[in-house]
Amino acid sequence: MLLRFRAPTDPRPSEITPESVYLDRRRLMAGAGALALAGLAPGGASAAKREDYAPLADVAASPLSTDEDANSFEEITTYNNFYEFGTQKEDPARYAGQLKTSPWEIEVGGECAKPGTLGAAELITSHQLEERIYRLRCVEAWSMVIPWVGIPLATVLKRFEPTGNAKYVAFETLHDPTQMPGQRRSVLDWPYREGLRMDEAMHPLTILVVGLYGRDLPNQNGAPVRLIVPWKYGFKSIKSIVRITFTEAQPPTSWNMSAPWEYGFYANVNPNVDHPRWSQARERRIGEWGRRETLMFNGYADQVASLYAGMDLTKQY
Ligand SMILES: Nc1nc2c(c(=O)[nH]1)N[C@H]1C(S)=C(S)[C@@H](COP(=O)(O)O)O[C@H]1N2
Ligand SMILES: [Mo]
């Protein structure tokens, strides 16, 4: 966990983002029962509290946030997918604490004029941080609303001056089985890899995330730096990034490599294209009873549909 100390004059991010504002009464009351239904391990995995994480200084509110109720800190930090720490939803909360996230460097290279390294601490102090409250929709048909703290990916990538040959951006997670016990088993071909087309990477909704609820990012959510692409299924949003490479060819991606008939490169949230083993028409919002309709591009169609004009989204899924 990165420790930062707030100057006495800084605005308190916790005043921008009090958790209670995001939780309506109904969900607070239904919360305990719904968590039990979701099959969460009681206690154990949920030991960390919001107050255990250092507040981030100078976090600006973003007009790109949704006004839906956010999920609780506990829901967001105990119901995770992070296969480097195990395949069960409660494994990341149990085992990711051992990951050393400071110091942390990201190698940036490939088709760019100024390859180099990006330190996670420097990334946080040298950019305006923004709170982006986004929906996150997993291909397993659950969703959450999460108050991330991040930086537009475009702002960061431009520093490295991508060349005209840069058509895609590839991302890699740390590969270190001594720290990531899930990597001792070959459930995926490690390291975890993801990629975006350049226009997707440069879209203003795409962010590098460094915090949650105004504070340092918990390890189980991908500390110290992870990607969030809110109109795509959760698996595109790669965690604990150590490498970013500009490429001319479409890069290989972990889920597409492991099951190409189930997971395409684009992975746009699309209620009209079923996963081969289950429907994508509806989703369960963690903490709610029943299901809600899944929205095209996870509700971000107005902002991103034009990126895919002319593509057959049933083939390029
Ligand atoms: N490195 C890495 N990144 C990952 C994953 C993973 O297993 N490893 N899981 C993905 C999946 S399937 C989802 S749904 C989201 C979950 O993010 P969250 O746990 O912060 O909600 O992370 C994505 N990023
Ligand atoms: Mo997922």
mmCIF file of C-alpha atoms and ligand atoms in Angstrom:
data_model
loop_
_atom_site.group_PDB
_atom_site.id
_atom_site.type_symbol
_atom_site.label_atom_id
_atom_site.label_comp_id
_atom_site.label_asym_id
_atom_site.label_seq_id
_atom_site.Cartn_x
_atom_site.Cartn_y
_atom_site.Cartn_z
ATOM 1 C CA MET A 1 0.000 0.000 0.000
ATOM 2 C CA LEU A 2 1.309 3.445 -0.847
ATOM 3 C CA LEU A 3 1.395 5.715 2.133
ATOM 4 C CA ARG A 4 0.762 9.378 1.478
ATOM 5 C CA PHE A 5 0.319 12.150 3.959
ATOM 6 C CA ARG A 6 -2.190 14.891 3.495
ATOM 7 C CA ALA A 7 -1.111 18.484 4.056
ATOM 8 C CA PRO A 8 -3.371 20.207 6.625
ATOM 9 C CA THR A 9 -4.736 22.546 3.949
ATOM 10 C CA ASP A 10 -5.691 19.837 1.454
ATOM 11 C CA PRO A 11 -9.388 19.188 0.990
ATOM 12 C CA ARG A 12 -10.371 15.927 2.563
ATOM 13 C CA PRO A 13 -11.196 13.395 -0.176
ATOM 14 C CA SER A 14 -13.365 11.641 2.366
ATOM 15 C CA GLU A 15 -15.566 14.737 2.361
ATOM 16 C CA ILE A 16 -15.957 14.438 -1.398
ATOM 17 C CA THR A 17 -16.730 10.760 -1.158
ATOM 18 C CA PRO A 18 -18.460 9.811 2.078
ATOM 19 C CA GLU A 19 -19.485 6.196 1.658
ATOM 20 C CA SER A 20 -22.876 6.841 3.245
ATOM 21 C CA VAL A 21 -23.881 9.200 0.435
ATOM 22 C CA TYR A 22 -23.609 6.354 -2.011
ATOM 23 C CA LEU A 23 -25.575 3.817 -0.057
ATOM 24 C CA ASP A 24 -29.278 4.251 0.156
ATOM 25 C CA ARG A 25 -31.225 3.039 3.156
ATOM 26 C CA ARG A 26 -32.750 0.078 1.354
ATOM 27 C CA ARG A 27 -29.391 -1.317 0.327
ATOM 28 C CA LEU A 28 -27.865 -0.741 3.745
ATOM 29 C CA MET A 29 -30.627 -2.780 5.300
ATOM 30 C CA ALA A 30 -30.573 -5.519 2.667
ATOM 31 C CA GLY A 31 -26.765 -5.563 2.661
ATOM 32 C CA ALA A 32 -26.041 -8.283 5.175
ATOM 33 C CA GLY A 33 -28.532 -10.727 3.689
ATOM 34 C CA ALA A 34 -27.449 -10.035 0.136
ATOM 35 C CA LEU A 35 -23.802 -10.595 1.012
ATOM 36 C CA ALA A 36 -24.677 -13.962 2.488
ATOM 37 C CA LEU A 37 -26.603 -14.842 -0.689
ATOM 38 C CA ALA A 38 -23.596 -13.891 -2.807
ATOM 39 C CA GLY A 39 -21.680 -16.632 -1.015
ATOM 40 C CA LEU A 40 -19.159 -14.358 0.649
ATOM 41 C CA ALA A 41 -17.069 -15.777 3.429
ATOM 42 C CA PRO A 42 -18.117 -14.136 6.693
ATOM 43 C CA GLY A 43 -15.292 -12.359 8.513
ATOM 44 C CA GLY A 44 -11.765 -13.414 7.484
ATOM 45 C CA ALA A 45 -11.690 -12.042 3.962
ATOM 46 C CA SER A 46 -13.317 -8.772 4.939
ATOM 47 C CA ALA A 47 -10.969 -7.654 7.720
ATOM 48 C CA ALA A 48 -9.724 -4.488 5.951
ATOM 49 C CA LYS A 49 -11.623 -1.286 6.595
ATOM 50 C CA ARG A 50 -11.784 1.837 4.538
ATOM 51 C CA GLU A 51 -9.989 3.789 7.289
ATOM 52 C CA ASP A 52 -6.975 1.449 7.003
ATOM 53 C CA TYR A 53 -6.096 3.080 3.658
ATOM 54 C CA ALA A 54 -4.377 6.458 3.385
ATOM 55 C CA PRO A 55 -6.466 9.308 1.935
ATOM 56 C CA LEU A 56 -5.317 10.603 -1.458
ATOM 57 C CA ALA A 57 -4.771 14.361 -1.627
ATOM 58 C CA ASP A 58 -6.549 16.678 -4.059
ATOM 59 C CA VAL A 59 -9.076 14.396 -5.730
ATOM 60 C CA ALA A 60 -11.401 16.268 -8.103
ATOM 61 C CA ALA A 61 -14.982 15.170 -8.735
ATOM 62 C CA SER A 62 -15.586 14.204 -12.390
ATOM 63 C CA PRO A 63 -18.645 15.026 -14.502
ATOM 64 C CA LEU A 64 -18.138 11.602 -16.122
ATOM 65 C CA SER A 65 -19.342 9.822 -12.960
ATOM 66 C CA THR A 66 -22.656 7.987 -12.806
ATOM 67 C CA ASP A 67 -25.134 9.190 -10.183
ATOM 68 C CA GLU A 68 -26.188 5.624 -9.308
ATOM 69 C CA ASP A 69 -25.657 4.416 -5.722
ATOM 70 C CA ALA A 70 -22.157 3.019 -5.288
ATOM 71 C CA ASN A 71 -21.514 -0.354 -3.711
ATOM 72 C CA SER A 72 -20.047 -0.396 -0.223
ATOM 73 C CA PHE A 73 -16.300 -0.501 0.414
ATOM 74 C CA GLU A 74 -16.784 -3.972 1.855
ATOM 75 C CA GLU A 75 -18.572 -5.290 -1.242
ATOM 76 C CA ILE A 76 -15.949 -3.800 -3.563
ATOM 77 C CA THR A 77 -13.012 -5.230 -1.591
ATOM 78 C CA THR A 78 -14.276 -8.725 -0.736
ATOM 79 C CA TYR A 79 -15.960 -9.867 -3.972
ATOM 80 C CA ASN A 80 -13.106 -9.809 -6.494
ATOM 81 C CA ASN A 81 -11.618 -11.508 -9.521
ATOM 82 C CA PHE A 82 -7.810 -11.586 -9.386
ATOM 83 C CA TYR A 83 -6.696 -15.063 -10.434
ATOM 84 C CA GLU A 84 -3.097 -14.374 -9.398
ATOM 85 C CA PHE A 85 -4.403 -14.866 -5.846
ATOM 86 C CA GLY A 86 -6.870 -17.696 -6.483
ATOM 87 C CA THR A 87 -10.059 -18.316 -8.423
ATOM 88 C CA GLN A 88 -12.575 -17.795 -5.597
ATOM 89 C CA LYS A 89 -14.185 -14.391 -5.091
ATOM 90 C CA GLU A 90 -12.844 -14.117 -1.538
ATOM 91 C CA ASP A 91 -9.273 -15.237 -2.374
ATOM 92 C CA PRO A 92 -7.922 -11.792 -3.399
ATOM 93 C CA ALA A 93 -9.039 -10.220 -0.085
ATOM 94 C CA ARG A 94 -7.378 -13.078 1.783
ATOM 95 C CA TYR A 95 -4.099 -13.336 -0.106
ATOM 96 C CA ALA A 96 -3.359 -10.096 -1.971
ATOM 97 C CA GLY A 97 -2.172 -8.320 1.187
ATOM 98 C CA GLN A 98 1.258 -9.935 0.767
ATOM 99 C CA LEU A 99 1.901 -8.185 -2.584
ATOM 100 C CA LYS A 100 4.581 -5.488 -2.244
ATOM 101 C CA THR A 101 3.255 -2.495 -4.211
ATOM 102 C CA SER A 102 5.914 0.100 -3.356
ATOM 103 C CA PRO A 103 8.255 0.854 -5.013
ATOM 104 C CA TRP A 104 6.505 -0.037 -8.294
ATOM 105 C CA GLU A 105 7.606 0.699 -11.828
ATOM 106 C CA ILE A 106 5.797 0.301 -15.124
ATOM 107 C CA GLU A 107 7.926 -0.190 -18.260
ATOM 108 C CA VAL A 108 6.480 1.681 -21.230
ATOM 109 C CA GLY A 109 7.816 0.900 -24.707
ATOM 110 C CA GLY A 110 7.144 -0.360 -28.206
ATOM 111 C CA GLU A 111 5.968 1.995 -30.960
ATOM 112 C CA CYS A 112 6.733 5.312 -29.246
ATOM 113 C CA ALA A 113 9.365 8.046 -29.454
ATOM 114 C CA LYS A 114 10.034 8.256 -25.710
ATOM 115 C CA PRO A 115 10.014 4.810 -24.070
ATOM 116 C CA GLY A 116 10.691 4.832 -20.340
ATOM 117 C CA THR A 117 9.536 3.897 -16.883
ATOM 118 C CA LEU A 118 6.579 5.218 -14.992
ATOM 119 C CA GLY A 119 6.757 5.041 -11.203
ATOM 120 C CA ALA A 120 3.431 4.495 -9.470
ATOM 121 C CA ALA A 121 4.242 7.096 -6.790
ATOM 122 C CA GLU A 122 5.215 9.663 -9.428
ATOM 123 C CA LEU A 123 2.073 8.904 -11.418
ATOM 124 C CA ILE A 124 -0.038 9.811 -8.381
ATOM 125 C CA THR A 125 1.785 13.008 -7.435
ATOM 126 C CA SER A 126 2.244 14.399 -10.958
ATOM 127 C CA HIS A 127 -1.342 14.251 -12.218
ATOM 128 C CA GLN A 128 -4.687 15.666 -11.174
ATOM 129 C CA LEU A 129 -6.529 12.732 -9.619
ATOM 130 C CA GLU A 130 -10.213 12.385 -10.420
ATOM 131 C CA GLU A 131 -12.989 10.461 -8.778
ATOM 132 C CA ARG A 132 -14.803 8.456 -11.451
ATOM 133 C CA ILE A 133 -17.858 6.595 -10.216
ATOM 134 C CA TYR A 134 -18.313 3.900 -12.845
ATOM 135 C CA ARG A 135 -20.352 0.769 -13.354
ATOM 136 C CA LEU A 136 -18.235 -2.410 -13.553
ATOM 137 C CA ARG A 137 -19.938 -5.306 -15.320
ATOM 138 C CA CYS A 138 -18.389 -8.770 -15.176
ATOM 139 C CA VAL A 139 -18.964 -11.325 -17.941
ATOM 140 C CA GLU A 140 -20.247 -13.628 -15.164
ATOM 141 C CA ALA A 141 -23.348 -11.354 -15.141
ATOM 142 C CA TRP A 142 -22.829 -9.428 -11.906
ATOM 143 C CA SER A 143 -22.159 -5.717 -11.614
ATOM 144 C CA MET A 144 -21.156 -3.054 -9.113
ATOM 145 C CA VAL A 145 -20.872 0.729 -9.014
ATOM 146 C CA ILE A 146 -17.410 1.771 -7.841
ATOM 147 C CA PRO A 147 -15.967 5.177 -6.875
ATOM 148 C CA TRP A 148 -12.520 4.796 -8.432
ATOM 149 C CA VAL A 149 -9.786 7.423 -8.226
ATOM 150 C CA GLY A 150 -7.811 7.678 -11.433
ATOM 151 C CA ILE A 151 -6.142 9.550 -14.257
ATOM 152 C CA PRO A 152 -7.219 9.486 -17.929
ATOM 153 C CA LEU A 153 -5.040 6.891 -19.670
ATOM 154 C CA ALA A 154 -4.655 9.234 -22.671
ATOM 155 C CA THR A 155 -2.875 11.856 -20.530
ATOM 156 C CA VAL A 156 -0.334 9.279 -19.386
ATOM 157 C CA LEU A 157 0.215 7.614 -22.778
ATOM 158 C CA LYS A 158 0.833 10.919 -24.586
ATOM 159 C CA ARG A 159 3.968 11.495 -22.482
ATOM 160 C CA PHE A 160 5.600 8.563 -24.285
ATOM 161 C CA GLU A 161 4.762 9.953 -27.741
ATOM 162 C CA PRO A 162 3.253 6.956 -29.547
ATOM 163 C CA THR A 163 4.280 6.817 -33.237
ATOM 164 C CA GLY A 164 1.990 6.466 -36.254
ATOM 165 C CA ASN A 165 2.601 2.705 -36.101
ATOM 166 C CA ALA A 166 0.958 2.442 -32.670
ATOM 167 C CA LYS A 167 -2.423 0.875 -33.459
ATOM 168 C CA TYR A 168 -2.898 -0.938 -30.122
ATOM 169 C CA VAL A 169 -1.738 -0.771 -26.511
ATOM 170 C CA ALA A 170 -0.822 -3.984 -24.657
ATOM 171 C CA PHE A 171 -0.771 -4.306 -20.855
ATOM 172 C CA GLU A 172 0.815 -6.920 -18.570
ATOM 173 C CA THR A 173 0.376 -7.713 -14.885
ATOM 174 C CA LEU A 174 3.300 -8.578 -12.600
ATOM 175 C CA HIS A 175 4.486 -12.192 -12.921
ATOM 176 C CA ASP A 176 5.903 -13.277 -9.556
ATOM 177 C CA PRO A 177 4.685 -16.616 -8.182
ATOM 178 C CA THR A 178 6.524 -15.948 -4.884
ATOM 179 C CA GLN A 179 4.109 -13.076 -4.222
ATOM 180 C CA MET A 180 1.157 -14.273 -6.285
ATOM 181 C CA PRO A 181 0.328 -17.819 -5.179
ATOM 182 C CA GLY A 182 -2.315 -18.276 -7.890
ATOM 183 C CA GLN A 183 0.480 -18.142 -10.483
ATOM 184 C CA ARG A 184 1.870 -21.454 -9.182
ATOM 185 C CA ARG A 185 -1.018 -23.078 -11.030
ATOM 186 C CA SER A 186 -1.499 -22.697 -14.772
ATOM 187 C CA VAL A 187 -5.163 -21.655 -14.712
ATOM 188 C CA LEU A 188 -4.087 -18.901 -17.142
ATOM 189 C CA ASP A 189 -0.937 -18.494 -19.252
ATOM 190 C CA TRP A 190 0.846 -15.948 -16.998
ATOM 191 C CA PRO A 191 1.403 -13.059 -16.989
ATOM 192 C CA TYR A 192 -2.165 -11.801 -17.314
ATOM 193 C CA ARG A 193 -2.331 -9.777 -20.538
ATOM 194 C CA GLU A 194 -4.835 -7.323 -21.964
ATOM 195 C CA GLY A 195 -4.998 -4.898 -24.865
ATOM 196 C CA LEU A 196 -6.967 -2.022 -26.337
ATOM 197 C CA ARG A 197 -7.175 -0.477 -29.769
ATOM 198 C CA MET A 198 -5.517 2.969 -29.713
ATOM 199 C CA ASP A 199 -8.809 4.896 -29.982
ATOM 200 C CA GLU A 200 -10.242 2.877 -27.058
ATOM 201 C CA ALA A 201 -7.121 3.570 -24.982
ATOM 202 C CA MET A 202 -7.294 7.308 -25.753
ATOM 203 C CA HIS A 203 -11.035 7.602 -25.037
ATOM 204 C CA PRO A 204 -11.737 10.025 -22.147
ATOM 205 C CA LEU A 205 -13.658 7.341 -20.199
ATOM 206 C CA THR A 206 -10.599 5.041 -20.061
ATOM 207 C CA ILE A 207 -8.586 5.551 -16.874
ATOM 208 C CA LEU A 208 -5.629 4.251 -14.927
ATOM 209 C CA VAL A 209 -6.920 3.687 -11.398
ATOM 210 C CA VAL A 210 -4.808 4.392 -8.296
ATOM 211 C CA GLY A 211 -7.466 4.678 -5.599
ATOM 212 C CA LEU A 212 -10.862 3.695 -4.254
ATOM 213 C CA TYR A 213 -13.296 5.764 -2.161
ATOM 214 C CA GLY A 214 -10.776 8.636 -2.027
ATOM 215 C CA ARG A 215 -8.004 6.454 -0.622
ATOM 216 C CA ASP A 216 -5.147 4.186 -1.685
ATOM 217 C CA LEU A 217 -6.223 1.277 -3.864
ATOM 218 C CA PRO A 218 -6.535 -2.025 -1.944
ATOM 219 C CA ASN A 219 -4.301 -4.767 -3.350
ATOM 220 C CA GLN A 220 -7.264 -7.011 -4.181
ATOM 221 C CA ASN A 221 -8.550 -4.295 -6.529
ATOM 222 C CA GLY A 222 -5.271 -4.145 -8.467
ATOM 223 C CA ALA A 223 -2.851 -1.899 -6.543
ATOM 224 C CA PRO A 224 -0.908 0.125 -7.212
ATOM 225 C CA VAL A 225 -2.120 0.805 -10.788
ATOM 226 C CA ARG A 226 -4.882 -0.895 -12.795
ATOM 227 C CA LEU A 227 -6.877 -0.141 -15.897
ATOM 228 C CA ILE A 228 -10.617 0.582 -15.968
ATOM 229 C CA VAL A 229 -12.550 0.558 -19.265
ATOM 230 C CA PRO A 230 -16.142 1.002 -18.080
ATOM 231 C CA TRP A 231 -17.951 -0.070 -21.285
ATOM 232 C CA LYS A 232 -16.148 -3.436 -21.475
ATOM 233 C CA TYR A 233 -16.506 -6.594 -19.410
ATOM 234 C CA GLY A 234 -14.484 -6.478 -16.189
ATOM 235 C CA PHE A 235 -11.789 -8.835 -17.454
ATOM 236 C CA LYS A 236 -10.392 -6.138 -19.783
ATOM 237 C CA SER A 237 -9.603 -3.990 -16.736
ATOM 238 C CA ILE A 238 -6.197 -5.478 -15.940
ATOM 239 C CA LYS A 239 -4.736 -5.128 -12.434
ATOM 240 C CA SER A 240 -1.263 -4.454 -10.967
ATOM 241 C CA ILE A 241 0.253 -3.365 -14.300
ATOM 242 C CA VAL A 242 4.041 -3.592 -14.842
ATOM 243 C CA ARG A 243 4.289 -3.180 -18.635
ATOM 244 C CA ILE A 244 2.581 -1.060 -21.294
ATOM 245 C CA THR A 245 3.593 -1.608 -24.941
ATOM 246 C CA PHE A 246 2.440 0.253 -28.051
ATOM 247 C CA THR A 247 2.028 -2.270 -30.881
ATOM 248 C CA GLU A 248 1.150 -2.297 -34.558
ATOM 249 C CA ALA A 249 -0.536 -5.724 -34.426
ATOM 250 C CA GLN A 250 -3.457 -6.644 -32.169
ATOM 251 C CA PRO A 251 -1.845 -8.013 -28.982
ATOM 252 C CA PRO A 252 -2.719 -11.419 -27.463
ATOM 253 C CA THR A 253 -4.997 -11.196 -24.402
ATOM 254 C CA SER A 254 -5.272 -13.730 -21.569
ATOM 255 C CA TRP A 255 -8.941 -14.687 -21.720
ATOM 256 C CA ASN A 256 -8.961 -14.755 -25.506
ATOM 257 C CA MET A 257 -5.890 -17.030 -25.466
ATOM 258 C CA SER A 258 -7.483 -19.398 -22.945
ATOM 259 C CA ALA A 259 -10.978 -19.644 -24.520
ATOM 260 C CA PRO A 260 -11.292 -17.684 -27.807
ATOM 261 C CA TRP A 261 -14.828 -18.972 -28.483
ATOM 262 C CA GLU A 262 -15.964 -17.419 -25.178
ATOM 263 C CA TYR A 263 -13.886 -14.231 -24.944
ATOM 264 C CA GLY A 264 -13.111 -11.949 -27.872
ATOM 265 C CA PHE A 265 -10.585 -9.135 -28.054
ATOM 266 C CA TYR A 266 -13.222 -6.402 -27.879
ATOM 267 C CA ALA A 267 -15.238 -7.713 -24.927
ATOM 268 C CA ASN A 268 -17.737 -4.851 -25.131
ATOM 269 C CA VAL A 269 -20.680 -5.279 -22.790
ATOM 270 C CA ASN A 270 -23.416 -6.435 -25.164
ATOM 271 C CA PRO A 271 -26.698 -7.885 -23.870
ATOM 272 C CA ASN A 272 -27.452 -9.184 -27.411
ATOM 273 C CA VAL A 273 -24.434 -11.490 -27.619
ATOM 274 C CA ASP A 274 -24.669 -14.349 -25.142
ATOM 275 C CA HIS A 275 -21.669 -15.964 -23.579
ATOM 276 C CA PRO A 276 -21.745 -19.517 -25.054
ATOM 277 C CA ARG A 277 -22.640 -20.951 -21.626
ATOM 278 C CA TRP A 278 -25.018 -18.275 -20.300
ATOM 279 C CA SER A 279 -27.074 -15.219 -21.224
ATOM 280 C CA GLN A 280 -25.727 -11.666 -21.024
ATOM 281 C CA ALA A 281 -29.211 -10.092 -21.143
ATOM 282 C CA ARG A 282 -29.432 -9.412 -17.418
ATOM 283 C CA GLU A 283 -27.146 -8.935 -14.447
ATOM 284 C CA ARG A 284 -27.162 -9.058 -10.663
ATOM 285 C CA ARG A 285 -26.050 -5.823 -9.039
ATOM 286 C CA ILE A 286 -24.108 -6.967 -5.977
ATOM 287 C CA GLY A 287 -26.144 -6.032 -2.900
ATOM 288 C CA GLU A 288 -29.495 -6.057 -4.711
ATOM 289 C CA TRP A 289 -32.232 -8.626 -4.942
ATOM 290 C CA GLY A 290 -33.314 -9.834 -8.359
ATOM 291 C CA ARG A 291 -31.726 -8.885 -11.652
ATOM 292 C CA ARG A 292 -31.626 -5.826 -13.849
ATOM 293 C CA GLU A 293 -31.407 -5.522 -17.624
ATOM 294 C CA THR A 294 -27.889 -5.235 -18.961
ATOM 295 C CA LEU A 295 -27.368 -2.063 -20.985
ATOM 296 C CA MET A 296 -25.526 -1.883 -24.312
ATOM 297 C CA PHE A 297 -21.884 -0.879 -23.684
ATOM 298 C CA ASN A 298 -22.731 -1.087 -19.970
ATOM 299 C CA GLY A 299 -24.761 2.143 -20.262
ATOM 300 C CA TYR A 300 -21.961 4.114 -21.979
ATOM 301 C CA ALA A 301 -23.326 3.732 -25.546
ATOM 302 C CA ASP A 302 -23.777 7.483 -26.088
ATOM 303 C CA GLN A 303 -20.076 8.042 -25.478
ATOM 304 C CA VAL A 304 -18.532 4.971 -27.164
ATOM 305 C CA ALA A 305 -20.867 3.397 -29.761
ATOM 306 C CA SER A 306 -19.267 5.493 -32.531
ATOM 307 C CA LEU A 307 -15.925 3.722 -31.949
ATOM 308 C CA TYR A 308 -17.495 0.539 -33.340
ATOM 309 C CA ALA A 309 -19.489 1.965 -36.257
ATOM 310 C CA GLY A 310 -19.440 -0.486 -39.151
ATOM 311 C CA MET A 311 -18.232 -3.445 -37.081
ATOM 312 C CA ASP A 312 -20.358 -6.596 -36.737
ATOM 313 C CA LEU A 313 -20.480 -6.865 -32.952
ATOM 314 C CA THR A 314 -21.820 -10.428 -33.069
ATOM 315 C CA LYS A 315 -18.563 -11.473 -34.768
ATOM 316 C CA GLN A 316 -16.184 -9.013 -33.125
ATOM 317 C CA TYR A 317 -17.342 -9.667 -29.586
HETATM 318 N N1 LIG B 1 -4.276 -9.246 -13.418
HETATM 319 C C1 LIG B 1 -5.583 -9.499 -13.384
HETATM 320 N N2 LIG B 1 -6.460 -8.508 -13.686
HETATM 321 C C2 LIG B 1 -7.796 -8.753 -13.649
HETATM 322 C C3 LIG B 1 -8.292 -10.051 -13.322
HETATM 323 C C4 LIG B 1 -7.345 -11.064 -12.998
HETATM 324 O O1 LIG B 1 -7.694 -12.233 -12.701
HETATM 325 N N3 LIG B 1 -6.013 -10.736 -13.033
HETATM 326 N N4 LIG B 1 -9.649 -10.278 -13.337
HETATM 327 C C5 LIG B 1 -10.473 -9.389 -14.178
HETATM 328 C C6 LIG B 1 -11.909 -9.601 -13.985
HETATM 329 S S1 LIG B 1 -12.558 -11.032 -14.648
HETATM 330 C C7 LIG B 1 -12.715 -8.666 -13.368
HETATM 331 S S2 LIG B 1 -14.396 -8.857 -13.323
HETATM 332 C C8 LIG B 1 -12.124 -7.455 -12.723
HETATM 333 C C9 LIG B 1 -12.580 -7.379 -11.276
HETATM 334 O O2 LIG B 1 -12.122 -6.187 -10.668
HETATM 335 P P1 LIG B 1 -12.445 -5.938 -9.122
HETATM 336 O O3 LIG B 1 -12.040 -7.156 -8.352
HETATM 337 O O4 LIG B 1 -11.654 -4.716 -8.728
HETATM 338 O O5 LIG B 1 -13.926 -5.699 -9.015
HETATM 339 O O6 LIG B 1 -10.685 -7.464 -12.746
HETATM 340 C C10 LIG B 1 -10.119 -7.921 -13.965
HETATM 341 N N5 LIG B 1 -8.679 -7.724 -13.937
HETATM 342 MO MO MO B 2 -14.883 -10.750 -14.698
#
